[in-house]
């Protein structure tokens, strides 16, 4: 027999969601960032990697350990010097341990900062066994300085797409319409603070066939930032919009899948899409 709930009860449940940590196991997310030019079907550039997430409860406090693995550049392991150095930094920076509350929001504090600094010393030594040079020495001095500054590292977490999306507020009050106005911050420009996308977030009341409930974010269309405007383009002709689909586990209320489409459009309607 089907169990029917009143609209009031459905809305109450949707507006009081919290993470349910009991029994949740380590999860791995495959992350793929693809850049498309015009209407091409094959990405002009892509970066793929895995994020392994482990939720831990210690003394009634939530901790999240995130590790970054299996990084591929245009579907191949690192081979250029820049990619090798990038991998070394990633292996030093991850795993990251941070706080997380019952609504899935992080404190952005790096709890294991000393471990990161120790891992970097080891990675730097490995590279120096094979490579040397003045430019490499300068690079190491820069990384030493950056990794030693805990506050700046925590600030730089906001420059990561996965971090922006994974910790974006999803368990909010959607009211009677199951919709809410909320900004989403996404670091779409490399090494720059996240851009603010104002929009509407909707929670669906019917679960999916793969045991999740869906939350959609759709931004308003806004003028594109200068970074994405062609050299000879007119700023007033270019716009951007963002759509994000969150699939959240039906049983533990923990992210399962996240899909993002960032669209840039000319005033004429033609454009390019990154997803």
Tab-separated table of C-alpha atoms in Angstrom:
chain	number	residue	atom	x	y	z
A	1	UNK	CA	0.000	0.000	0.000
A	2	UNK	CA	1.335	3.434	-0.920
A	3	UNK	CA	1.816	5.860	1.930
A	4	UNK	CA	0.477	9.294	1.109
A	5	UNK	CA	1.715	12.411	2.880
A	6	UNK	CA	0.058	15.761	3.031
A	7	UNK	CA	1.649	18.717	1.241
A	8	UNK	CA	2.385	20.252	4.647
A	9	UNK	CA	4.296	17.153	5.780
A	10	UNK	CA	6.249	16.963	2.531
A	11	UNK	CA	7.295	20.587	2.840
A	12	UNK	CA	8.240	20.110	6.501
A	13	UNK	CA	10.541	17.242	5.617
A	14	UNK	CA	12.102	19.024	2.663
A	15	UNK	CA	12.830	22.116	4.749
A	16	UNK	CA	14.407	20.274	7.700
A	17	UNK	CA	16.926	18.050	5.901
A	18	UNK	CA	20.192	17.212	7.671
A	19	UNK	CA	23.060	14.825	6.930
A	20	UNK	CA	22.470	11.355	8.396
A	21	UNK	CA	25.981	9.975	9.044
A	22	UNK	CA	25.009	6.576	10.482
A	23	UNK	CA	26.318	3.860	8.193
A	24	UNK	CA	27.678	6.146	5.505
A	25	UNK	CA	30.820	4.786	3.863
A	26	UNK	CA	33.747	6.422	2.087
A	27	UNK	CA	32.753	7.842	-1.277
A	28	UNK	CA	34.679	8.512	-4.457
A	29	UNK	CA	33.662	11.240	-6.897
A	30	UNK	CA	34.950	11.330	-10.429
A	31	UNK	CA	35.535	14.962	-11.394
A	32	UNK	CA	35.782	15.982	-15.038
A	33	UNK	CA	36.280	19.601	-16.105
A	34	UNK	CA	35.864	20.061	-19.857
A	35	UNK	CA	36.355	23.195	-21.922
A	36	UNK	CA	34.542	23.439	-25.268
A	37	UNK	CA	35.207	25.908	-28.070
A	38	UNK	CA	32.184	27.146	-30.006
A	39	UNK	CA	29.950	24.182	-30.914
A	40	UNK	CA	32.706	21.562	-30.949
A	41	UNK	CA	31.687	18.200	-29.452
A	42	UNK	CA	35.237	17.293	-28.363
A	43	UNK	CA	36.676	19.396	-25.514
A	44	UNK	CA	39.656	21.579	-26.358
A	45	UNK	CA	40.999	20.931	-22.874
A	46	UNK	CA	40.040	18.704	-19.975
A	47	UNK	CA	41.241	17.753	-16.518
A	48	UNK	CA	40.003	14.593	-14.782
A	49	UNK	CA	40.599	13.408	-11.226
A	50	UNK	CA	39.002	11.539	-8.328
A	51	UNK	CA	38.045	12.993	-4.964
A	52	UNK	CA	37.750	10.462	-2.148
A	53	UNK	CA	35.623	11.718	0.752
A	54	UNK	CA	35.486	10.171	4.204
A	55	UNK	CA	32.991	11.503	6.775
A	56	UNK	CA	34.050	10.970	10.391
A	57	UNK	CA	32.195	11.701	13.617
A	58	UNK	CA	34.424	12.350	16.604
A	59	UNK	CA	32.999	13.527	19.913
A	60	UNK	CA	29.707	14.540	18.273
A	61	UNK	CA	31.647	16.698	15.793
A	62	UNK	CA	31.750	16.129	12.056
A	63	UNK	CA	35.049	15.934	10.197
A	64	UNK	CA	35.587	15.448	6.497
A	65	UNK	CA	38.778	14.078	4.928
A	66	UNK	CA	39.145	14.771	1.207
A	67	UNK	CA	41.833	13.234	-0.987
A	68	UNK	CA	42.620	14.009	-4.636
A	69	UNK	CA	43.790	11.100	-6.774
A	70	UNK	CA	44.394	9.902	-10.345
A	71	UNK	CA	44.849	13.291	-12.005
A	72	UNK	CA	44.781	13.222	-15.805
A	73	UNK	CA	45.541	16.115	-18.152
A	74	UNK	CA	43.760	15.730	-21.509
A	75	UNK	CA	43.303	12.064	-20.554
A	76	UNK	CA	46.959	11.288	-19.864
A	77	UNK	CA	49.101	11.345	-16.700
A	78	UNK	CA	51.394	14.291	-16.033
A	79	UNK	CA	54.346	14.453	-18.418
A	80	UNK	CA	55.300	18.115	-18.787
A	81	UNK	CA	57.260	19.840	-16.029
A	82	UNK	CA	54.333	22.066	-15.109
A	83	UNK	CA	52.068	19.038	-14.750
A	84	UNK	CA	54.647	17.140	-12.675
A	85	UNK	CA	54.973	20.093	-10.299
A	86	UNK	CA	51.210	20.457	-10.133
A	87	UNK	CA	50.893	16.782	-9.169
A	88	UNK	CA	53.525	17.187	-6.438
A	89	UNK	CA	51.610	20.087	-4.928
A	90	UNK	CA	48.348	18.106	-5.042
A	91	UNK	CA	49.951	15.122	-3.315
A	92	UNK	CA	51.188	17.493	-0.613
A	93	UNK	CA	47.963	19.433	-0.203
A	94	UNK	CA	45.766	16.333	-0.015
A	95	UNK	CA	44.372	14.697	2.036
A	96	UNK	CA	42.710	17.748	3.623
A	97	UNK	CA	40.844	17.434	6.898
A	98	UNK	CA	38.183	19.998	7.764
A	99	UNK	CA	35.060	20.434	9.877
A	100	UNK	CA	31.583	19.864	8.452
A	101	UNK	CA	28.237	20.515	10.116
A	102	UNK	CA	24.950	18.632	9.832
A	103	UNK	CA	23.854	20.867	6.955
A	104	UNK	CA	26.939	19.975	4.909
A	105	UNK	CA	28.699	23.325	5.365
A	106	UNK	CA	32.450	23.394	6.006
A	107	UNK	CA	34.251	25.732	8.383
A	108	UNK	CA	36.968	26.006	5.687
A	109	UNK	CA	39.565	25.360	8.383
A	110	UNK	CA	42.441	23.049	7.465
A	111	UNK	CA	42.940	20.905	10.552
A	112	UNK	CA	45.957	18.933	9.316
A	113	UNK	CA	48.163	21.825	8.183
A	114	UNK	CA	51.341	20.354	9.710
A	115	UNK	CA	50.847	17.139	7.721
A	116	UNK	CA	50.605	19.146	4.496
A	117	UNK	CA	53.889	20.919	5.176
A	118	UNK	CA	55.616	17.613	5.959
A	119	UNK	CA	54.314	15.992	2.760
A	120	UNK	CA	55.605	18.923	0.720
A	121	UNK	CA	59.116	18.476	2.130
A	122	UNK	CA	59.040	14.863	0.955
A	123	UNK	CA	57.643	15.697	-2.511
A	124	UNK	CA	60.189	18.474	-2.992
A	125	UNK	CA	63.026	16.076	-2.162
A	126	UNK	CA	61.806	13.576	-4.762
A	127	UNK	CA	61.774	16.213	-7.492
A	128	UNK	CA	65.253	17.464	-6.563
A	129	UNK	CA	66.592	13.948	-7.080
A	130	UNK	CA	65.796	14.280	-10.811
A	131	UNK	CA	65.683	17.992	-11.614
A	132	UNK	CA	67.526	21.192	-10.725
A	133	UNK	CA	67.838	24.795	-11.855
A	134	UNK	CA	67.401	28.388	-10.766
A	135	UNK	CA	63.777	28.602	-11.925
A	136	UNK	CA	62.948	25.411	-10.003
A	137	UNK	CA	64.591	26.840	-6.866
A	138	UNK	CA	62.480	29.985	-7.195
A	139	UNK	CA	59.363	27.856	-7.657
A	140	UNK	CA	60.115	25.874	-4.489
A	141	UNK	CA	60.646	29.058	-2.474
A	142	UNK	CA	57.262	30.341	-3.640
A	143	UNK	CA	55.485	27.088	-2.763
A	144	UNK	CA	57.290	26.917	0.613
A	145	UNK	CA	55.939	30.342	1.456
A	146	UNK	CA	52.403	29.589	0.311
A	147	UNK	CA	52.099	26.232	2.061
A	148	UNK	CA	53.450	27.681	5.280
A	149	UNK	CA	50.609	30.238	5.425
A	150	UNK	CA	47.587	28.364	6.785
A	151	UNK	CA	45.193	31.301	6.420
A	152	UNK	CA	46.038	31.752	2.732
A	153	UNK	CA	45.687	28.027	2.071
A	154	UNK	CA	42.216	28.098	3.608
A	155	UNK	CA	41.349	31.108	1.465
A	156	UNK	CA	42.616	29.303	-1.629
A	157	UNK	CA	40.186	26.455	-1.021
A	158	UNK	CA	37.545	28.810	-2.379
A	159	UNK	CA	39.375	28.697	-5.736
A	160	UNK	CA	38.490	25.016	-6.191
A	161	UNK	CA	35.394	24.057	-8.215
A	162	UNK	CA	34.764	20.862	-6.281
A	163	UNK	CA	34.960	22.729	-2.985
A	164	UNK	CA	32.584	25.444	-4.246
A	165	UNK	CA	29.972	22.913	-5.326
A	166	UNK	CA	30.333	20.243	-2.636
A	167	UNK	CA	29.865	22.736	0.188
A	168	UNK	CA	27.314	24.973	-1.493
A	169	UNK	CA	24.276	25.319	0.851
A	170	UNK	CA	21.643	22.799	-0.164
A	171	UNK	CA	19.729	22.200	3.073
A	172	UNK	CA	18.025	25.555	3.284
A	173	UNK	CA	14.417	26.615	3.849
A	174	UNK	CA	12.661	26.393	0.496
A	175	UNK	CA	9.321	27.615	1.804
A	176	UNK	CA	5.971	26.489	0.419
A	177	UNK	CA	7.042	26.730	-3.217
A	178	UNK	CA	10.117	24.467	-2.839
A	179	UNK	CA	12.125	27.338	-4.312
A	180	UNK	CA	14.532	29.841	-2.764
A	181	UNK	CA	16.606	32.761	-3.993
A	182	UNK	CA	20.256	32.076	-3.171
A	183	UNK	CA	23.679	32.968	-4.611
A	184	UNK	CA	26.162	30.319	-5.739
A	185	UNK	CA	29.877	31.158	-5.724
A	186	UNK	CA	32.059	29.488	-8.346
A	187	UNK	CA	35.745	30.068	-9.055
A	188	UNK	CA	35.512	30.064	-12.837
A	189	UNK	CA	38.615	32.225	-13.344
A	190	UNK	CA	41.839	30.375	-12.408
A	191	UNK	CA	43.494	31.584	-9.188
A	192	UNK	CA	40.860	34.301	-8.701
A	193	UNK	CA	38.133	34.595	-6.039
A	194	UNK	CA	34.799	32.947	-6.893
A	195	UNK	CA	32.232	34.791	-8.973
A	196	UNK	CA	28.778	35.342	-7.524
A	197	UNK	CA	25.829	33.921	-9.463
A	198	UNK	CA	22.433	35.024	-8.192
A	199	UNK	CA	19.678	32.567	-8.922
A	200	UNK	CA	16.887	30.252	-7.848
A	201	UNK	CA	17.348	26.897	-6.128
A	202	UNK	CA	14.611	24.272	-6.345
A	203	UNK	CA	14.213	21.026	-4.396
A	204	UNK	CA	12.229	18.226	-6.039
A	205	UNK	CA	9.777	16.309	-3.886
A	206	UNK	CA	9.851	13.078	-5.953
A	207	UNK	CA	13.018	10.917	-5.522
A	208	UNK	CA	14.902	9.749	-8.612
A	209	UNK	CA	15.008	6.126	-9.759
A	210	UNK	CA	18.596	5.865	-8.497
A	211	UNK	CA	17.701	6.685	-4.875
A	212	UNK	CA	18.501	10.360	-4.673
A	213	UNK	CA	16.585	13.578	-4.406
A	214	UNK	CA	17.418	16.384	-6.789
A	215	UNK	CA	18.209	20.011	-6.070
A	216	UNK	CA	18.596	22.378	-9.035
A	217	UNK	CA	20.258	25.786	-9.129
A	218	UNK	CA	19.579	28.093	-12.062
A	219	UNK	CA	21.260	31.473	-12.143
A	220	UNK	CA	19.965	34.650	-13.680
A	221	UNK	CA	21.640	35.670	-16.910
A	222	UNK	CA	24.334	38.242	-16.209
A	223	UNK	CA	26.965	40.154	-18.135
A	224	UNK	CA	30.054	38.036	-18.760
A	225	UNK	CA	33.225	39.024	-16.952
A	226	UNK	CA	36.111	40.410	-18.988
A	227	UNK	CA	38.112	37.152	-18.747
A	228	UNK	CA	35.622	35.404	-21.070
A	229	UNK	CA	35.140	38.186	-23.611
A	230	UNK	CA	37.141	37.845	-26.875
A	231	UNK	CA	39.869	40.394	-27.466
A	232	UNK	CA	37.868	42.384	-30.003
A	233	UNK	CA	34.450	41.646	-28.481
A	234	UNK	CA	32.074	44.172	-26.987
A	235	UNK	CA	31.294	43.496	-23.328
A	236	UNK	CA	27.608	44.398	-23.687
A	237	UNK	CA	27.147	41.565	-26.213
A	238	UNK	CA	28.296	38.734	-23.950
A	239	UNK	CA	26.329	37.067	-21.159
A	240	UNK	CA	26.783	34.083	-18.886
A	241	UNK	CA	24.517	31.822	-16.874
A	242	UNK	CA	24.995	28.839	-14.598
A	243	UNK	CA	22.989	25.675	-14.043
A	244	UNK	CA	23.891	23.102	-11.390
A	245	UNK	CA	22.125	19.808	-10.712
A	246	UNK	CA	22.763	18.242	-7.296
A	247	UNK	CA	21.790	14.602	-6.685
A	248	UNK	CA	21.753	13.941	-2.946
A	249	UNK	CA	21.647	10.478	-1.380
A	250	UNK	CA	18.111	9.605	-0.292
A	251	UNK	CA	19.230	7.747	2.828
A	252	UNK	CA	22.229	9.686	4.181
A	253	UNK	CA	21.505	13.084	2.583
A	254	UNK	CA	25.036	13.184	1.224
A	255	UNK	CA	26.056	14.298	-2.313
A	256	UNK	CA	26.032	11.590	-4.995
A	257	UNK	CA	26.371	13.442	-8.303
A	258	UNK	CA	26.863	17.087	-9.261
A	259	UNK	CA	26.608	18.361	-12.833
A	260	UNK	CA	27.436	21.932	-13.793
A	261	UNK	CA	26.845	23.792	-17.040
A	262	UNK	CA	28.388	27.243	-17.412
A	263	UNK	CA	27.079	28.885	-20.564
A	264	UNK	CA	28.429	31.929	-22.377
A	265	UNK	CA	26.174	33.484	-24.973
A	266	UNK	CA	26.381	36.246	-27.546
A	267	UNK	CA	23.499	38.655	-27.704
A	268	UNK	CA	22.520	37.015	-31.003
A	269	UNK	CA	21.965	33.732	-29.159
A	270	UNK	CA	24.995	31.820	-30.385
A	271	UNK	CA	27.634	30.969	-27.829
A	272	UNK	CA	29.940	28.484	-26.236
A	273	UNK	CA	29.196	26.161	-23.395
A	274	UNK	CA	31.537	24.711	-20.743
A	275	UNK	CA	30.264	21.775	-18.768
